[in-house]
PDB file of C-alpha atoms in Angstrom:
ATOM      1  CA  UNK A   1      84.141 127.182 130.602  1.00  0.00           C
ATOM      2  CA  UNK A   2      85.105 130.631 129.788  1.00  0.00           C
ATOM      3  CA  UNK A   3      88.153 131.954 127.701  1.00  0.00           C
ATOM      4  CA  UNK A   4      89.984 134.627 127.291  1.00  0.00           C
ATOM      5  CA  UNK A   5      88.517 135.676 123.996  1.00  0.00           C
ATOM      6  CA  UNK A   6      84.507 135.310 125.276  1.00  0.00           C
ATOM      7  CA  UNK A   7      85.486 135.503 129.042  1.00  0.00           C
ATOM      8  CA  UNK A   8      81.607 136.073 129.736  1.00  0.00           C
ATOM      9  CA  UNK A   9      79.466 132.857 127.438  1.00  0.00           C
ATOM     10  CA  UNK A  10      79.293 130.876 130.593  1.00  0.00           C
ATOM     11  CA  UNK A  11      76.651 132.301 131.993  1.00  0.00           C
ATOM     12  CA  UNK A  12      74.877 132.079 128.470  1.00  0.00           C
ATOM     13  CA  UNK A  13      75.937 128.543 128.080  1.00  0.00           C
ATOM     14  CA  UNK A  14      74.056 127.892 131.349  1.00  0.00           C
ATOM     15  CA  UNK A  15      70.953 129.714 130.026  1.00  0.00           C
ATOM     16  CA  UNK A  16      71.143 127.278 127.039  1.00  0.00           C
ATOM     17  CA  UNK A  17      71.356 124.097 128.517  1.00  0.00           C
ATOM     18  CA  UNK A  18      68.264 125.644 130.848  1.00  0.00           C
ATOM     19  CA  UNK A  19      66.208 125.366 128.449  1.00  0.00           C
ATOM     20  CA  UNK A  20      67.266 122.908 126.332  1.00  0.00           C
ATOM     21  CA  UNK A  21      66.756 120.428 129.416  1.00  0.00           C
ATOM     22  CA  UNK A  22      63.109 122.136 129.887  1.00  0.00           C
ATOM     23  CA  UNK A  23      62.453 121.005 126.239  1.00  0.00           C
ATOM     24  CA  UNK A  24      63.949 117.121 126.636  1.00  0.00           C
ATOM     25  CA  UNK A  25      61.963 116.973 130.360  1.00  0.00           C
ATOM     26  CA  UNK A  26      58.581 118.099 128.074  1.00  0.00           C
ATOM     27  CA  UNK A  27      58.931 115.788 125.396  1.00  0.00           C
ATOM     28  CA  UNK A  28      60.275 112.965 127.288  1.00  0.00           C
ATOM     29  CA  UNK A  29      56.980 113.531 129.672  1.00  0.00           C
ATOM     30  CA  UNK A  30      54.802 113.080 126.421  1.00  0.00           C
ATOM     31  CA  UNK A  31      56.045 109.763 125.330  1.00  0.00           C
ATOM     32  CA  UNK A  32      58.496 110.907 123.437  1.00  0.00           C
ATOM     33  CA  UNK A  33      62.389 110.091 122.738  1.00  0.00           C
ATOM     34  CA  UNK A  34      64.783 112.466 122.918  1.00  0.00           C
ATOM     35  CA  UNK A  35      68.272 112.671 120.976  1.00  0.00           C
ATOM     36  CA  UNK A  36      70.636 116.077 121.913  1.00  0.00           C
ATOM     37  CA  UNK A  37      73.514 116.510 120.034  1.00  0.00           C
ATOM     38  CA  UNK A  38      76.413 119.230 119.783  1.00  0.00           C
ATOM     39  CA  UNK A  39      79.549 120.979 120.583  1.00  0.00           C
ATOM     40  CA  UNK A  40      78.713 121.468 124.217  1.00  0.00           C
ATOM     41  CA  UNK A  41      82.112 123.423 125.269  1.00  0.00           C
ATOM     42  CA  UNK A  42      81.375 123.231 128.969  1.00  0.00           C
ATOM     43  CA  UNK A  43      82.337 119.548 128.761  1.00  0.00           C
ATOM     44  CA  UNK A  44      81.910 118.695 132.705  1.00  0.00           C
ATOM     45  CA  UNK A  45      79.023 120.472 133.318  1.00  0.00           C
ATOM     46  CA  UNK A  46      76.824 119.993 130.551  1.00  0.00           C
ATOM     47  CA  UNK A  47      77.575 116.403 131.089  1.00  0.00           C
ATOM     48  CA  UNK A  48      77.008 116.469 134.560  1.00  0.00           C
ATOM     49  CA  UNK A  49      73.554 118.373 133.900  1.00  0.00           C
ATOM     50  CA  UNK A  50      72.446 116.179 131.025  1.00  0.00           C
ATOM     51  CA  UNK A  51      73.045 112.535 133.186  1.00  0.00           C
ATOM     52  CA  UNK A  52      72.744 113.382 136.839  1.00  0.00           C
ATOM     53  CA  UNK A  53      69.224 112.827 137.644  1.00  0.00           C
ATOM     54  CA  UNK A  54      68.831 109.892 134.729  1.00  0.00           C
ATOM     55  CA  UNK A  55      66.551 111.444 132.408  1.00  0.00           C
ATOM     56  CA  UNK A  56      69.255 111.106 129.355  1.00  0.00           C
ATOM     57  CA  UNK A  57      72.483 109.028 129.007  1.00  0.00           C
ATOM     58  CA  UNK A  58      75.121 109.923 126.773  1.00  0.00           C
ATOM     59  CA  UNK A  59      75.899 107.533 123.985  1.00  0.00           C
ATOM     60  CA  UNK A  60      79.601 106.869 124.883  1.00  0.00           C
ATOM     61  CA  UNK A  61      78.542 105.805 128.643  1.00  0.00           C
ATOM     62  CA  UNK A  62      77.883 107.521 131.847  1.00  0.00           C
ATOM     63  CA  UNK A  63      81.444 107.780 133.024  1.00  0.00           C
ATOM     64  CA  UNK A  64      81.543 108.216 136.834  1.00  0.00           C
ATOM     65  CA  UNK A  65      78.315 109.281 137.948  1.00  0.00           C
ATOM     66  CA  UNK A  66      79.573 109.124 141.676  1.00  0.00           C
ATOM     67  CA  UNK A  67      81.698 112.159 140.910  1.00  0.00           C
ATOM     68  CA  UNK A  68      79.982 113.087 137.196  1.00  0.00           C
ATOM     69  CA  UNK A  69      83.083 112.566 135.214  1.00  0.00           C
ATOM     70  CA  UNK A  70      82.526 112.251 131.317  1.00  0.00           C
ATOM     71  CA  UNK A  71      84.509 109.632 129.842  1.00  0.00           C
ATOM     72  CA  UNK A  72      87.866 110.698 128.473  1.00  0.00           C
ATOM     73  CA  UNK A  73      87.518 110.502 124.666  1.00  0.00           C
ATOM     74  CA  UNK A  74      84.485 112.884 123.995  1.00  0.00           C
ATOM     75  CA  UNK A  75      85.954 116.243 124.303  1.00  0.00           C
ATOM     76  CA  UNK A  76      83.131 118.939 123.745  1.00  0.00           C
ATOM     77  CA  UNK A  77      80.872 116.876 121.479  1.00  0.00           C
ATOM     78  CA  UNK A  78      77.746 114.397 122.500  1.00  0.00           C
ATOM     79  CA  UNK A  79      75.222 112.702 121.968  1.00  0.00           C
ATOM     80  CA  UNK A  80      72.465 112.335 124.936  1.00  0.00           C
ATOM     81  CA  UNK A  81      69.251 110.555 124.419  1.00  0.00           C
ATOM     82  CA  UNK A  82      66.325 109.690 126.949  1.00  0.00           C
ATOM     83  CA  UNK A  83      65.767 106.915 128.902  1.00  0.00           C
ATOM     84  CA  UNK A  84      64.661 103.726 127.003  1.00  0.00           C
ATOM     85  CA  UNK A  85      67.083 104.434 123.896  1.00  0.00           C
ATOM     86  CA  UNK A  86      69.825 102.056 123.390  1.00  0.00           C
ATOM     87  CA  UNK A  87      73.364 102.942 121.870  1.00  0.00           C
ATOM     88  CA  UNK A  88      76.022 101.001 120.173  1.00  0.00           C
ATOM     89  CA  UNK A  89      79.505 101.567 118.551  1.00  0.00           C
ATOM     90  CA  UNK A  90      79.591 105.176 119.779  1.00  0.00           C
ATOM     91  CA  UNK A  91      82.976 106.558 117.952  1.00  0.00           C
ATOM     92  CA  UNK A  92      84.362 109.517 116.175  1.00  0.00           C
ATOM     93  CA  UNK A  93      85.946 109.751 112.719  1.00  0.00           C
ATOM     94  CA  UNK A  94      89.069 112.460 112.401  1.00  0.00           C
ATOM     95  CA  UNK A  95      89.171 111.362 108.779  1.00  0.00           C
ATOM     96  CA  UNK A  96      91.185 113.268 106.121  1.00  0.00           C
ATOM     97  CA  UNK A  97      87.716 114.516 105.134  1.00  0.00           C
ATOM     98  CA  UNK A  98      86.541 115.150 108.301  1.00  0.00           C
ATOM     99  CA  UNK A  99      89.880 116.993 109.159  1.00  0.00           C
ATOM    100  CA  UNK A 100      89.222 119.181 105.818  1.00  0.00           C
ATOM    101  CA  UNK A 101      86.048 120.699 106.328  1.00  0.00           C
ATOM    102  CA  UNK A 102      86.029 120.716 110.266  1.00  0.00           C
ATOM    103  CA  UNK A 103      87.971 121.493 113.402  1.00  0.00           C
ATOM    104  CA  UNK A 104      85.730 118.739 115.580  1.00  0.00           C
ATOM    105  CA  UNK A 105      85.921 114.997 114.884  1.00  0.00           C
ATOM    106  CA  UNK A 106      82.325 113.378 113.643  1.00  0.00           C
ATOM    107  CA  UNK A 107      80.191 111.666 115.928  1.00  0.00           C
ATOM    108  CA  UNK A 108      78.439 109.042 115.548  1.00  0.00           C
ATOM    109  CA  UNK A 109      76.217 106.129 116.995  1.00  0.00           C
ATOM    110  CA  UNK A 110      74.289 103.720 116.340  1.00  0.00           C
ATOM    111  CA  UNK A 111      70.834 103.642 118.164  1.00  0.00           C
ATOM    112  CA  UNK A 112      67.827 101.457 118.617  1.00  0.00           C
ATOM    113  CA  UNK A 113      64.330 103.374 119.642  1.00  0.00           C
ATOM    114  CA  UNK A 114      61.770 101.142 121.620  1.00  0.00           C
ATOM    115  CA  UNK A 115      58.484 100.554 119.425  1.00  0.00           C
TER     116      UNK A 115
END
């Protein structure tokens, strides 16, 4: 996603999710769970990146994975955690608070981590 104000962050973007997939892959390869969160504004891809090969889910469901389509209601923020963590009641509050100190709604999940 690119606008017309930073026409050239894509590439950038692309850089980031690079190596923030390098870091879940590492961890994930030690044992460990991983939990990503954030305002990822290139919704598809970053979605698409994040689920496609199954090493993290994304809290409010996979969507399509035939065609890697994120489900409708999460905009440009997620939650993704590795394989083996379960999530319930994803949602997101636009509260008058929330709506007062922030132009995104607030995310939330709950999550159970095996052992």
């Amino acid at each position: 996603m690119t606008g017309a104000r930073y026409p050239r962050q894509g590439g950038w973007r692309a850089v980031a999710v690079d190596r923030e997939l390098k870091v879940v892959r590492h961890l994930h390869s030690m044992g460990q769970s991983v939990v990503v969160t954030g305002d990822m504004n290139d919704r598809e891809d970053v979605f698409c990146r994040f689920t496609s090969d199954g090493l993290t889910q994304a809290s409010s469901g996979q969507g399509d994975g035939a065609t890697c389509v994120p489900t409708a209601e999460n905009g440009i923020d997620w939650i993704f955690g590795t394989a083996g963590l379960t999530f319930a009641d994803d949602g997101a509050d636009r509260d008058s608070l929330v709506r007062a100190t922030s132009d995104h709604p607030f995310r939330h999940v709950r999550m159970l981590v095996p052992g």
